[in-house]
PDB file of C-alpha atoms in Angstrom:
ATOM      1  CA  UNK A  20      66.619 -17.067  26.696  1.00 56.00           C
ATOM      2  CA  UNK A  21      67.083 -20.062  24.075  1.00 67.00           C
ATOM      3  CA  UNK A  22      62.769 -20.304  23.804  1.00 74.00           C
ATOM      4  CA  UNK A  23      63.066 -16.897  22.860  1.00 77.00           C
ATOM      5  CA  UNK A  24      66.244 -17.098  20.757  1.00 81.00           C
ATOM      6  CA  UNK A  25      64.173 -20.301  19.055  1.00 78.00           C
ATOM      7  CA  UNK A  26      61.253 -18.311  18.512  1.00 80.00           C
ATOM      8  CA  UNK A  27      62.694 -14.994  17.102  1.00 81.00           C
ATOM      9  CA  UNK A  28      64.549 -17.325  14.755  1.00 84.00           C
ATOM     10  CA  UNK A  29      61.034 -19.333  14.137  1.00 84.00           C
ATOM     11  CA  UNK A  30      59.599 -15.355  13.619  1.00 83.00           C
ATOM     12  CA  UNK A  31      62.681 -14.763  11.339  1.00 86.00           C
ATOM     13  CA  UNK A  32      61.899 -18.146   9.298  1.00 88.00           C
ATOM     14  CA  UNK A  33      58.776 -17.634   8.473  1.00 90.00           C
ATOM     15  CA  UNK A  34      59.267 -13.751   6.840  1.00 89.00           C
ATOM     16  CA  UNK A  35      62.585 -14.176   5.155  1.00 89.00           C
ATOM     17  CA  UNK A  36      60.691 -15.915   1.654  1.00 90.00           C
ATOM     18  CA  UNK A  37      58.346 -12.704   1.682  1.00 89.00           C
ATOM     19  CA  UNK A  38      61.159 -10.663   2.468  1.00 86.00           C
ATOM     20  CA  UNK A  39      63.441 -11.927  -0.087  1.00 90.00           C
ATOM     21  CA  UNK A  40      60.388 -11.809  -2.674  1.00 90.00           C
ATOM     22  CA  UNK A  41      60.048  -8.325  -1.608  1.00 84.00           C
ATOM     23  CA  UNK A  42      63.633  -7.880  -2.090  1.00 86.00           C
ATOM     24  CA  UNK A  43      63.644  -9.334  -5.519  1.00 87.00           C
ATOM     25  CA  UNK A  44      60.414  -7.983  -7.504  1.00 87.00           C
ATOM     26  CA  UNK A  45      60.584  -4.730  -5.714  1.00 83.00           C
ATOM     27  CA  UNK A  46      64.197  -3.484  -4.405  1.00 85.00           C
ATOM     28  CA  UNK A  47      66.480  -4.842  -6.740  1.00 87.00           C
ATOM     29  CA  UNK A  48      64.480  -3.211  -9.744  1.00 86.00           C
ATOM     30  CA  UNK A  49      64.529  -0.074  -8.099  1.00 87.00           C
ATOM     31  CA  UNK A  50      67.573   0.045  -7.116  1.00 90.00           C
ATOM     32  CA  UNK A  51      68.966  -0.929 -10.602  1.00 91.00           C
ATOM     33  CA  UNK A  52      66.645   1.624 -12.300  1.00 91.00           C
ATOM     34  CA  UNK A  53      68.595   4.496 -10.073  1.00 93.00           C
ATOM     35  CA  UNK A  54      72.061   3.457 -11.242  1.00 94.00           C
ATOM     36  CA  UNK A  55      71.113   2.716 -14.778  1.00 94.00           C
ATOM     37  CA  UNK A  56      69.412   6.528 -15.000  1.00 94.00           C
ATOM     38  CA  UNK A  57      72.904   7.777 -13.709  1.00 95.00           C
ATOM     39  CA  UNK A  58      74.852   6.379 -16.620  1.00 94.00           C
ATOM     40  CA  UNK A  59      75.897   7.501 -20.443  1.00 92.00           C
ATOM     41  CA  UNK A  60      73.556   6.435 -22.709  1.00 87.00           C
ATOM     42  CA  UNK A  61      76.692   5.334 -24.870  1.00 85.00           C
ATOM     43  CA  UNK A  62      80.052   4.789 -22.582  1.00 87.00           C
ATOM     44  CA  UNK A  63      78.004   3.497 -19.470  1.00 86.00           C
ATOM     45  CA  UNK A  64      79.554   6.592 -17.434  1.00 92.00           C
ATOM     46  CA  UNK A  65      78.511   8.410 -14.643  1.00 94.00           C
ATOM     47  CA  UNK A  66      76.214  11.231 -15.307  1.00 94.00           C
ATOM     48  CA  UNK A  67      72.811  13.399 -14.513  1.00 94.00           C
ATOM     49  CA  UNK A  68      72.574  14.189 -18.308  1.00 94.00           C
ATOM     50  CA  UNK A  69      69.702  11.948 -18.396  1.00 95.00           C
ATOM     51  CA  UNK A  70      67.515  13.609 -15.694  1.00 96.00           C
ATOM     52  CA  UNK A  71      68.810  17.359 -16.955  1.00 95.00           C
ATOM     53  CA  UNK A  72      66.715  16.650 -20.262  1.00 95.00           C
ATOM     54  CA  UNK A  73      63.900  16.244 -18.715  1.00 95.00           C
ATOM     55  CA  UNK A  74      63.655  19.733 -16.502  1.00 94.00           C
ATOM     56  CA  UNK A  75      65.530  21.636 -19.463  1.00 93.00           C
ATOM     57  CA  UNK A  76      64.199  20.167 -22.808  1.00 94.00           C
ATOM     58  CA  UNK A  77      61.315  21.978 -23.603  1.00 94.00           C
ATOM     59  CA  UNK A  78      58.718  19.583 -24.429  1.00 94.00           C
ATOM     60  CA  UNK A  79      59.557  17.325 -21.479  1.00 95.00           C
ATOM     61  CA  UNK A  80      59.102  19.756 -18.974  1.00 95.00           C
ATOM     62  CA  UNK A  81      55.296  20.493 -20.479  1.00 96.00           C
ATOM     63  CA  UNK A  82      54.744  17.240 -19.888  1.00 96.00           C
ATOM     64  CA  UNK A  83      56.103  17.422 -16.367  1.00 96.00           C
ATOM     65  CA  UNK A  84      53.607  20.264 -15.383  1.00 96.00           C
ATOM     66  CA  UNK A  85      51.018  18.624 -17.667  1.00 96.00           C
ATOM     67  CA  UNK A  86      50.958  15.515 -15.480  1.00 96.00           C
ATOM     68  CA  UNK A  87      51.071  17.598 -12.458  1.00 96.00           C
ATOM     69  CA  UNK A  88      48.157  19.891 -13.649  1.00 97.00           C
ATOM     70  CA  UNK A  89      45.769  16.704 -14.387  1.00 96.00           C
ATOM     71  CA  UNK A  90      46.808  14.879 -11.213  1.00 96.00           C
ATOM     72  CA  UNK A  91      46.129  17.690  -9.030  1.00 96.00           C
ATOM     73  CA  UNK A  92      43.227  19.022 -10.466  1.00 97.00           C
ATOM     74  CA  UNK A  93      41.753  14.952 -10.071  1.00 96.00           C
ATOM     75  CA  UNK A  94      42.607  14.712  -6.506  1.00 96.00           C
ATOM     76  CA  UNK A  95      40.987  17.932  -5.830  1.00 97.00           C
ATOM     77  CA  UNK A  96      37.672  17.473  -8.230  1.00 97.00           C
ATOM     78  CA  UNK A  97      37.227  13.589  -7.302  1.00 96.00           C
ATOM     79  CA  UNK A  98      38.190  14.236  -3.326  1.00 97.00           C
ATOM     80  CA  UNK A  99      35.549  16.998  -3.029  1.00 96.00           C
ATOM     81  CA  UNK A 100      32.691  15.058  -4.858  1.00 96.00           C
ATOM     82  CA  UNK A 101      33.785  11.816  -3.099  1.00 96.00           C
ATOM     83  CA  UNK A 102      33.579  13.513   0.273  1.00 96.00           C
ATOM     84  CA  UNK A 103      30.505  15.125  -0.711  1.00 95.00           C
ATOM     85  CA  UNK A 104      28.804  11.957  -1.667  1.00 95.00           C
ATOM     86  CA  UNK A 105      30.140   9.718   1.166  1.00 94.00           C
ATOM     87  CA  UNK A 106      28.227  12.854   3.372  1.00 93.00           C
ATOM     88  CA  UNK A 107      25.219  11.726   1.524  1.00 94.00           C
ATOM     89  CA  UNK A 108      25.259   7.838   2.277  1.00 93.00           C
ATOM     90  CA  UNK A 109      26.324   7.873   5.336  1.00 90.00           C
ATOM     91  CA  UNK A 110      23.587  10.400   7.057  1.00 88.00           C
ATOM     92  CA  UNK A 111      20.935  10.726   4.511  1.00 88.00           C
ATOM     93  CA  UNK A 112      18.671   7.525   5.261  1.00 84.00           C
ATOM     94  CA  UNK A 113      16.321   6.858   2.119  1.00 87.00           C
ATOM     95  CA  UNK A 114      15.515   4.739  -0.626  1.00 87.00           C
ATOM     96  CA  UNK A 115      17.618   6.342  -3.056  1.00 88.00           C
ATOM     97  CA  UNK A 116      20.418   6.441  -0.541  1.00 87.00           C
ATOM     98  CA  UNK A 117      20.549   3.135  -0.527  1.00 87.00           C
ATOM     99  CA  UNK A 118      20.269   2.376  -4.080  1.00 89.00           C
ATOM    100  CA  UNK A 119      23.415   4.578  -4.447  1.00 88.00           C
ATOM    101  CA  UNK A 120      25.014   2.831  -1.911  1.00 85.00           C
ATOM    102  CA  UNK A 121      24.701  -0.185  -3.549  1.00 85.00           C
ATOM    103  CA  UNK A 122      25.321   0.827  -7.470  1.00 86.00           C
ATOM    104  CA  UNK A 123      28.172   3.143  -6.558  1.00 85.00           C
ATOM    105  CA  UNK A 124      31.175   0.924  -6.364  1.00 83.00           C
ATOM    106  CA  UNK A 125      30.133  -0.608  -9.775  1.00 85.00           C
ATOM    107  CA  UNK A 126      32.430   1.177 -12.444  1.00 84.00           C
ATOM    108  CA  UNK A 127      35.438   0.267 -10.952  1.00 79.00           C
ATOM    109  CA  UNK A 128      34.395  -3.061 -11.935  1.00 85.00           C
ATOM    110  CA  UNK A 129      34.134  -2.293 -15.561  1.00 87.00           C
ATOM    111  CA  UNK A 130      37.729  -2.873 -16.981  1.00 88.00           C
ATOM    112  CA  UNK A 131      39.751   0.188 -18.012  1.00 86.00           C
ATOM    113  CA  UNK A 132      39.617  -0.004 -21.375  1.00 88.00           C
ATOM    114  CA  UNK A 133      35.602  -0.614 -21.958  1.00 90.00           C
ATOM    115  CA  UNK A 134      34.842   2.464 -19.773  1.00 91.00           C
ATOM    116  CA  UNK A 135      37.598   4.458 -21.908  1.00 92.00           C
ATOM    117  CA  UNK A 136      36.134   3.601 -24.518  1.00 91.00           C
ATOM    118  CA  UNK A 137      32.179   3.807 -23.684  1.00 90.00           C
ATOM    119  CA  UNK A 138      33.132   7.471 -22.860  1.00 90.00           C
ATOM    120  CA  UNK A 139      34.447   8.115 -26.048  1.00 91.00           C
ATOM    121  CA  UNK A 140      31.643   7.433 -27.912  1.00 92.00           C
ATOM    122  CA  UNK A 141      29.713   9.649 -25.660  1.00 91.00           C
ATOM    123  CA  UNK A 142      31.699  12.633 -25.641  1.00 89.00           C
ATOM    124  CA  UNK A 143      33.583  12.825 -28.619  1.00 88.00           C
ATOM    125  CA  UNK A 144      32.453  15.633 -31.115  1.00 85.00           C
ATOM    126  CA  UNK A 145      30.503  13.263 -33.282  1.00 86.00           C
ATOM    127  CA  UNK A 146      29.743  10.813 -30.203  1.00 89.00           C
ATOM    128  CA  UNK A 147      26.063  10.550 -28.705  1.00 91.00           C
ATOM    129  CA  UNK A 148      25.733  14.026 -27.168  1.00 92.00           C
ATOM    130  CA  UNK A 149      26.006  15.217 -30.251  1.00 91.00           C
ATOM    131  CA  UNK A 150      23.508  13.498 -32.897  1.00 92.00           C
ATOM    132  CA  UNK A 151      20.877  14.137 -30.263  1.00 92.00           C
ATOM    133  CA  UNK A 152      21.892  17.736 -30.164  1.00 93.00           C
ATOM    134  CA  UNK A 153      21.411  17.183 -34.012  1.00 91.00           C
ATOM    135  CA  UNK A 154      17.949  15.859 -33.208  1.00 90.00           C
ATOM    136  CA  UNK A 155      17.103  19.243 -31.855  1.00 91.00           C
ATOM    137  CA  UNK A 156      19.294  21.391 -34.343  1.00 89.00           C
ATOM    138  CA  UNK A 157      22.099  22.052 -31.762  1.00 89.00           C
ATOM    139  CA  UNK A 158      26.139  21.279 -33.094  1.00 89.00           C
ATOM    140  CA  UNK A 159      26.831  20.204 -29.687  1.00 90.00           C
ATOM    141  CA  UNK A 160      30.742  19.780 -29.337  1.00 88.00           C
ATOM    142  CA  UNK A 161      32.393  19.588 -25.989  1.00 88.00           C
ATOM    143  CA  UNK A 162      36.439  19.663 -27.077  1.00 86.00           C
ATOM    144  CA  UNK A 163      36.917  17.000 -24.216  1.00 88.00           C
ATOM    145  CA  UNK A 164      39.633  14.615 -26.607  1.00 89.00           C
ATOM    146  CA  UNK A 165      42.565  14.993 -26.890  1.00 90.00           C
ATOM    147  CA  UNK A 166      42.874  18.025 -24.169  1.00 90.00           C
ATOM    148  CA  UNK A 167      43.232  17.647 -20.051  1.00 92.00           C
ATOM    149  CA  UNK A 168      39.786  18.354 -19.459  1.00 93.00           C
ATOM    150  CA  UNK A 169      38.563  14.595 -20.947  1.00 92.00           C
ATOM    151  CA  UNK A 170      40.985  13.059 -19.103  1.00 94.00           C
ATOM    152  CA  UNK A 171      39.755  14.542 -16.042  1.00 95.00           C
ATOM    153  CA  UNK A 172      36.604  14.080 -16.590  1.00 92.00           C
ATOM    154  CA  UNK A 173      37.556   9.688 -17.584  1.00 93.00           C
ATOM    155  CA  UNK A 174      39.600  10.097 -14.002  1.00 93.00           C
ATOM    156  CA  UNK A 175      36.562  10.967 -12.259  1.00 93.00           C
ATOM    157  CA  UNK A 176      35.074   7.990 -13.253  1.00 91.00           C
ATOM    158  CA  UNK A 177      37.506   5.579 -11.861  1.00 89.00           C
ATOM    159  CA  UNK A 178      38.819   7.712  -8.585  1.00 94.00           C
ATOM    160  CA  UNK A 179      35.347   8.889  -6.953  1.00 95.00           C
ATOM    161  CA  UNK A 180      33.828   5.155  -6.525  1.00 93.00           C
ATOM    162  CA  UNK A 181      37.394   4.504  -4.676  1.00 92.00           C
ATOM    163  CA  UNK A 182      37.010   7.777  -2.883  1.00 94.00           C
ATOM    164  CA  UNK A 183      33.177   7.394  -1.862  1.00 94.00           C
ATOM    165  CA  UNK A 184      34.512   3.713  -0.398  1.00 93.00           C
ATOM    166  CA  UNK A 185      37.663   5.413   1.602  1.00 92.00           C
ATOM    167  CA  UNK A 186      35.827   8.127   3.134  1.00 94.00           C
ATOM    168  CA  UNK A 187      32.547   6.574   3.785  1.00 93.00           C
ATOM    169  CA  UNK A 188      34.387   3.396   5.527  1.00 90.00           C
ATOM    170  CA  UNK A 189      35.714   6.648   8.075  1.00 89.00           C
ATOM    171  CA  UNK A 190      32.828   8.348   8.284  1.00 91.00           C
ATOM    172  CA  UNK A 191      30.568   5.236   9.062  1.00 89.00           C
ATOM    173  CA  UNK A 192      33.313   4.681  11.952  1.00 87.00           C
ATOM    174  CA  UNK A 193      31.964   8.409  13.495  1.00 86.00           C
ATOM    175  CA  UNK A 194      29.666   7.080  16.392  1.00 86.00           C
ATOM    176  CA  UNK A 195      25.908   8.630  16.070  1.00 83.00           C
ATOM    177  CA  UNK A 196      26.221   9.161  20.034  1.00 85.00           C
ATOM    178  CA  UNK A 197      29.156  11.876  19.456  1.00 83.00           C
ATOM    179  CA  UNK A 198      26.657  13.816  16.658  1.00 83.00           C
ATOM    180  CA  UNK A 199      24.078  13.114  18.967  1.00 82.00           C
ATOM    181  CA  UNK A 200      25.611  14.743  21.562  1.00 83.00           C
ATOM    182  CA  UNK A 201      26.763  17.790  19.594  1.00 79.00           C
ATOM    183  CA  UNK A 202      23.748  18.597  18.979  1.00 78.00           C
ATOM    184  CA  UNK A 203      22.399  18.021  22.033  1.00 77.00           C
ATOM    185  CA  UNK A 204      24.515  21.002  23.537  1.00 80.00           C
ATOM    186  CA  UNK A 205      23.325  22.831  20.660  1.00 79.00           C
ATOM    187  CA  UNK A 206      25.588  23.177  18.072  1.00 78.00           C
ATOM    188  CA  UNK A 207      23.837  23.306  14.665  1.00 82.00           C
ATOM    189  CA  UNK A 208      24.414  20.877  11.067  1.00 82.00           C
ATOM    190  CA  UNK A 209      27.249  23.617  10.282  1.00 86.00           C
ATOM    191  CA  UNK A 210      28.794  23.680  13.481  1.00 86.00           C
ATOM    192  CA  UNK A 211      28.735  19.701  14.069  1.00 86.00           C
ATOM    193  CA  UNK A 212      30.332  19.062  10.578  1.00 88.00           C
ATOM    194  CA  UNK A 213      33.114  21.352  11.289  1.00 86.00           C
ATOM    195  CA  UNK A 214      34.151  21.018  15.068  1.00 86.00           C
ATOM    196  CA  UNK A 215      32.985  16.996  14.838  1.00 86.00           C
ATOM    197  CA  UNK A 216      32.588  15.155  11.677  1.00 89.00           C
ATOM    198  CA  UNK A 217      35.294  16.857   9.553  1.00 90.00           C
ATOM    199  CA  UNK A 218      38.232  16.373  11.781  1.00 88.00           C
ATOM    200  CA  UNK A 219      37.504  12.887  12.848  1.00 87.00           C
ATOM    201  CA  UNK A 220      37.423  11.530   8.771  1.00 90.00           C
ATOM    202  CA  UNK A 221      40.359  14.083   8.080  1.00 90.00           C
ATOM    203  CA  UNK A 222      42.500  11.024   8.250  1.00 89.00           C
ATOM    204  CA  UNK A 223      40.565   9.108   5.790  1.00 91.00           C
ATOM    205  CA  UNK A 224      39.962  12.070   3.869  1.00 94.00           C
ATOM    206  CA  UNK A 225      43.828  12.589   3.384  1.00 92.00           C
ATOM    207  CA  UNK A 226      44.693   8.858   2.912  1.00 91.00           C
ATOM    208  CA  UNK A 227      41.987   8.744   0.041  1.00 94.00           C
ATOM    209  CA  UNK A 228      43.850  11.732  -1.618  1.00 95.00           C
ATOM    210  CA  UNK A 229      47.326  10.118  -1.550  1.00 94.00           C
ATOM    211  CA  UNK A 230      45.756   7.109  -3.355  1.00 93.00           C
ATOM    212  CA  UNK A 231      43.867   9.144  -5.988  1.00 95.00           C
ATOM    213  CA  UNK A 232      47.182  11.180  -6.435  1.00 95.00           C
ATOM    214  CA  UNK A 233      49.387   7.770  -6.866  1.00 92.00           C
ATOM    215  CA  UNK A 234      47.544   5.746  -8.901  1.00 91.00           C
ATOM    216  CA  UNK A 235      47.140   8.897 -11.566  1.00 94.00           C
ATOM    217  CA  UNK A 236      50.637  10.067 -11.457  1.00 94.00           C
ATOM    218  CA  UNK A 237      51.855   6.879 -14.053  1.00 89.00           C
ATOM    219  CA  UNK A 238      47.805   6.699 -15.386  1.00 92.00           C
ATOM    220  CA  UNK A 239      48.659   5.054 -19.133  1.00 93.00           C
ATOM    221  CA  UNK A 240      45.106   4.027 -20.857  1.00 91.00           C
ATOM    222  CA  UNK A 241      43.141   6.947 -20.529  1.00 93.00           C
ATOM    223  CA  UNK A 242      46.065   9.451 -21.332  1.00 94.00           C
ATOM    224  CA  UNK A 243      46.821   7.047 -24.572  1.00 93.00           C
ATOM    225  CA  UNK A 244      43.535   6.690 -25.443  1.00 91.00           C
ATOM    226  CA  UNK A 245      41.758  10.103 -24.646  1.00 92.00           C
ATOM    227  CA  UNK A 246      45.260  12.575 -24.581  1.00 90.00           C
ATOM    228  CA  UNK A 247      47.096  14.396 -27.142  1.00 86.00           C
ATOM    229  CA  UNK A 248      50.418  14.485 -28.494  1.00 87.00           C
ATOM    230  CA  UNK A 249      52.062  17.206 -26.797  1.00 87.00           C
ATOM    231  CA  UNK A 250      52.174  17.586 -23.681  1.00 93.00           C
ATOM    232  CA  UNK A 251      51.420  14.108 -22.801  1.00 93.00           C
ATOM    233  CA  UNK A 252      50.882  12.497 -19.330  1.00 95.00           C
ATOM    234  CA  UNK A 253      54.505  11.008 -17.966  1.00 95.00           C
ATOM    235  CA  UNK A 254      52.900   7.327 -18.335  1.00 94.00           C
ATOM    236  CA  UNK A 255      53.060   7.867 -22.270  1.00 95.00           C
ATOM    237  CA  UNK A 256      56.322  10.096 -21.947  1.00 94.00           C
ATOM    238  CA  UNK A 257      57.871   6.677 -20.789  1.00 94.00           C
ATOM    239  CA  UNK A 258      56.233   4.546 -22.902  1.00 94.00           C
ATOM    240  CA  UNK A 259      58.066   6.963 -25.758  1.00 94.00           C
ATOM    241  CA  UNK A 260      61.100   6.368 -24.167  1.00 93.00           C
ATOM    242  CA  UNK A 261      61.558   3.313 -23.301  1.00 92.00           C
ATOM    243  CA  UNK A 262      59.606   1.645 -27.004  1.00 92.00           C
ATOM    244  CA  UNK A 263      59.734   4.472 -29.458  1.00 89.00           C
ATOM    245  CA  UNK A 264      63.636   5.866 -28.927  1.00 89.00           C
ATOM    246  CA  UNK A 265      64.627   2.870 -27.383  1.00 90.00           C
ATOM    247  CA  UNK A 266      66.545   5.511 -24.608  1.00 93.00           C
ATOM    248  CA  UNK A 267      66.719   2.965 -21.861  1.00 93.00           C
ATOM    249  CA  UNK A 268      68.803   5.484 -19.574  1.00 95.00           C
ATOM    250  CA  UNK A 269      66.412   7.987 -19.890  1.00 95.00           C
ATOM    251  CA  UNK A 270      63.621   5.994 -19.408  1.00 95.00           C
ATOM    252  CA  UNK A 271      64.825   4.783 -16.039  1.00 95.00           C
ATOM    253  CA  UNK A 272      65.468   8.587 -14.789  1.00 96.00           C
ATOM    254  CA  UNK A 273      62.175   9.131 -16.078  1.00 95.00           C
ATOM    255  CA  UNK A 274      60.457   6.389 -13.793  1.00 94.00           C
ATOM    256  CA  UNK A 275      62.534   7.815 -10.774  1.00 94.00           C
ATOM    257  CA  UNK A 276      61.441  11.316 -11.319  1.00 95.00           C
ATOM    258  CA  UNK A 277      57.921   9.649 -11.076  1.00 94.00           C
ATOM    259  CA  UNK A 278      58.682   7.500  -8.428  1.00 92.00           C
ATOM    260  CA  UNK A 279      60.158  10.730  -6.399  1.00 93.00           C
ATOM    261  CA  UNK A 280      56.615  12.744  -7.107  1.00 94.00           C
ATOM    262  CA  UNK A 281      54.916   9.368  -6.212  1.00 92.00           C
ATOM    263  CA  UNK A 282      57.338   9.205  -2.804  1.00 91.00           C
ATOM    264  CA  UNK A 283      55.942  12.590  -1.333  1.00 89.00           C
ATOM    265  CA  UNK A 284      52.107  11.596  -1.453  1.00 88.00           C
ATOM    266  CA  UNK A 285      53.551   8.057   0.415  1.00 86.00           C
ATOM    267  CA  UNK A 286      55.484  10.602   2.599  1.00 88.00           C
ATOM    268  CA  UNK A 287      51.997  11.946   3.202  1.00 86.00           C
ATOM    269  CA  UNK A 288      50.189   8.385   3.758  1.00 82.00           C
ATOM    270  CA  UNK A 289      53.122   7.225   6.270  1.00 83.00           C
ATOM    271  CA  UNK A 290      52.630  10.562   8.446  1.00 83.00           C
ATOM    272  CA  UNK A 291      48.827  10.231   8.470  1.00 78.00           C
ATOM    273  CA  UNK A 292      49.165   6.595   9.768  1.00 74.00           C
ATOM    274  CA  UNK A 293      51.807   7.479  12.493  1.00 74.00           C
ATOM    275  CA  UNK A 294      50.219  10.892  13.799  1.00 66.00           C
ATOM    276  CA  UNK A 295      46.256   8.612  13.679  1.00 53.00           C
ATOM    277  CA  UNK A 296      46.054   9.677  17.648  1.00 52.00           C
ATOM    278  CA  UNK A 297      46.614  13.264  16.537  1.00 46.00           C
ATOM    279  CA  UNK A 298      44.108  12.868  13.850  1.00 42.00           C
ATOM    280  CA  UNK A 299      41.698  11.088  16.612  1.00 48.00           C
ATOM    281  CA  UNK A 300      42.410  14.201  19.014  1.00 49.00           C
TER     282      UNK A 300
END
């Protein structure tokens, strides 16, 4: 009993400094962020004033759905093509296969900004599509600044290389025997992808999706560079907060509101991981 007191204290040692770095970067500004979006703005009193304005003033809640709209719209768009492509390298065995499968990962390489920037010059409305629609006598304008649908389209640059690499880790973890076998006892391509290879990279499929949802929910850059000014993406509502109006109370119910809307896609993430045998099954 003492060699195994000794080593759970040993065990205990050796994770407290991560733990209490854990505690410090992570917890403790959460936790202060909660009570500070609680309290007056003036007289430090308790209050929900500061997340009311945010579902009831007008402007805020636009940029509530607004987020939600882009988000969702990107998981779904960038999932779909990501699966869809990960299909592609992993059973398709060619030249150009490969070539993809090595060149694919590459813009999420190129830093944030550069790529925001590269695709403005493309697809702004006097940007490179159009002078060489000019070339042949066409006013090409595609209306992508300043509206969701460019910074869907910028999203799709960054979250389907991550996507491709999630699902196509899963799906190159599918054994060839169990296709094999499918269609062996004669099950066609249609039948094999849906009774075999979709549920078994479900998992990977859904984990990918939480990600993509996550890391677009408090996206700053692209909405800053590429959005307009009303609605805006939550990122920039904050940054308007917290710099422009200096409202320091609201700003901290605003970044638990996101944090909440983050919380259900980890919700999602942590059941995946715990139910993986029902996922195998």
């Amino acid at each position: 009993m003492k060699n195994k007191t000794k080593g759970l204290l040993a065990a205990y040692g050796m994770v407290l400094p991560a733990f209490l770095v854990v505690m410090l970067t992570v917890a403790y500004p959460i936790v202060s962020a909660v009570i500070q979006s609680f309290q007056d703005e003036d007289t430090g009193a308790f209050t929900t004033a500061n997340y009311t304005y945010f579902f009831t003033e007008t402007a805020q809640r636009n940029n509530l759905l607004y987020t939600l709209f882009v988000v969702i719209v990107t998981v779904v768009i960038a999932i779909v093509l990501a699966y869809l492509l990960a299909l592609y390298l992993r059973f398709v065995k060619s030249g150009i296969s490969r070539a993809i499968g090595m060149l694919y990962l590459l813009p999420r390489f190129v830093p944030t900004m550069c790529a925001v920037y590269a695709m403005i010059t493309i697809i702004r409305d006097s940007g490179l599509i159009n002078r060489i629609g000019l070339l042949f006598g066409l006013d090409i304008k595609l209306g992508l600044m300043y509206h969701a649908s460019g910074i869907i389209v910028m999203n799709m640059w960054f979250n389907i290389p991550f996507a491709t690499m999630m699902i196509a880790a899963g799906l190159g973890a599918i054994p060839d025997s169990i296709i094999e076998a499918s269609r062996d006892s004669g099950a066609g391509r249609w039948k094999t992808f849906t009774s075999m290879i979709l549920p078994l990279s479900m998992k990977d499929v859904v984990v990918a999706s939480t990600f993509v949802f996550m890391s677009n929910v408090g996206s700053f850059t692209t909405p800053y560079l590429m959005g307009g000014n009303s609605p805006k993406m939550l990122g920039i509502a904050l940054y308007d907060q917290f710099n422009k109006y200096l409202s320091y109370n609201r700003s901290a119910a605003l970044s638990v509101i996101m944090f909440l809307i983050c919380s259900v896609s980890a919700a999602v993430y942590i059941y995946t991981n715990l139910k993986e045998k029902d996922w195998e099954k």
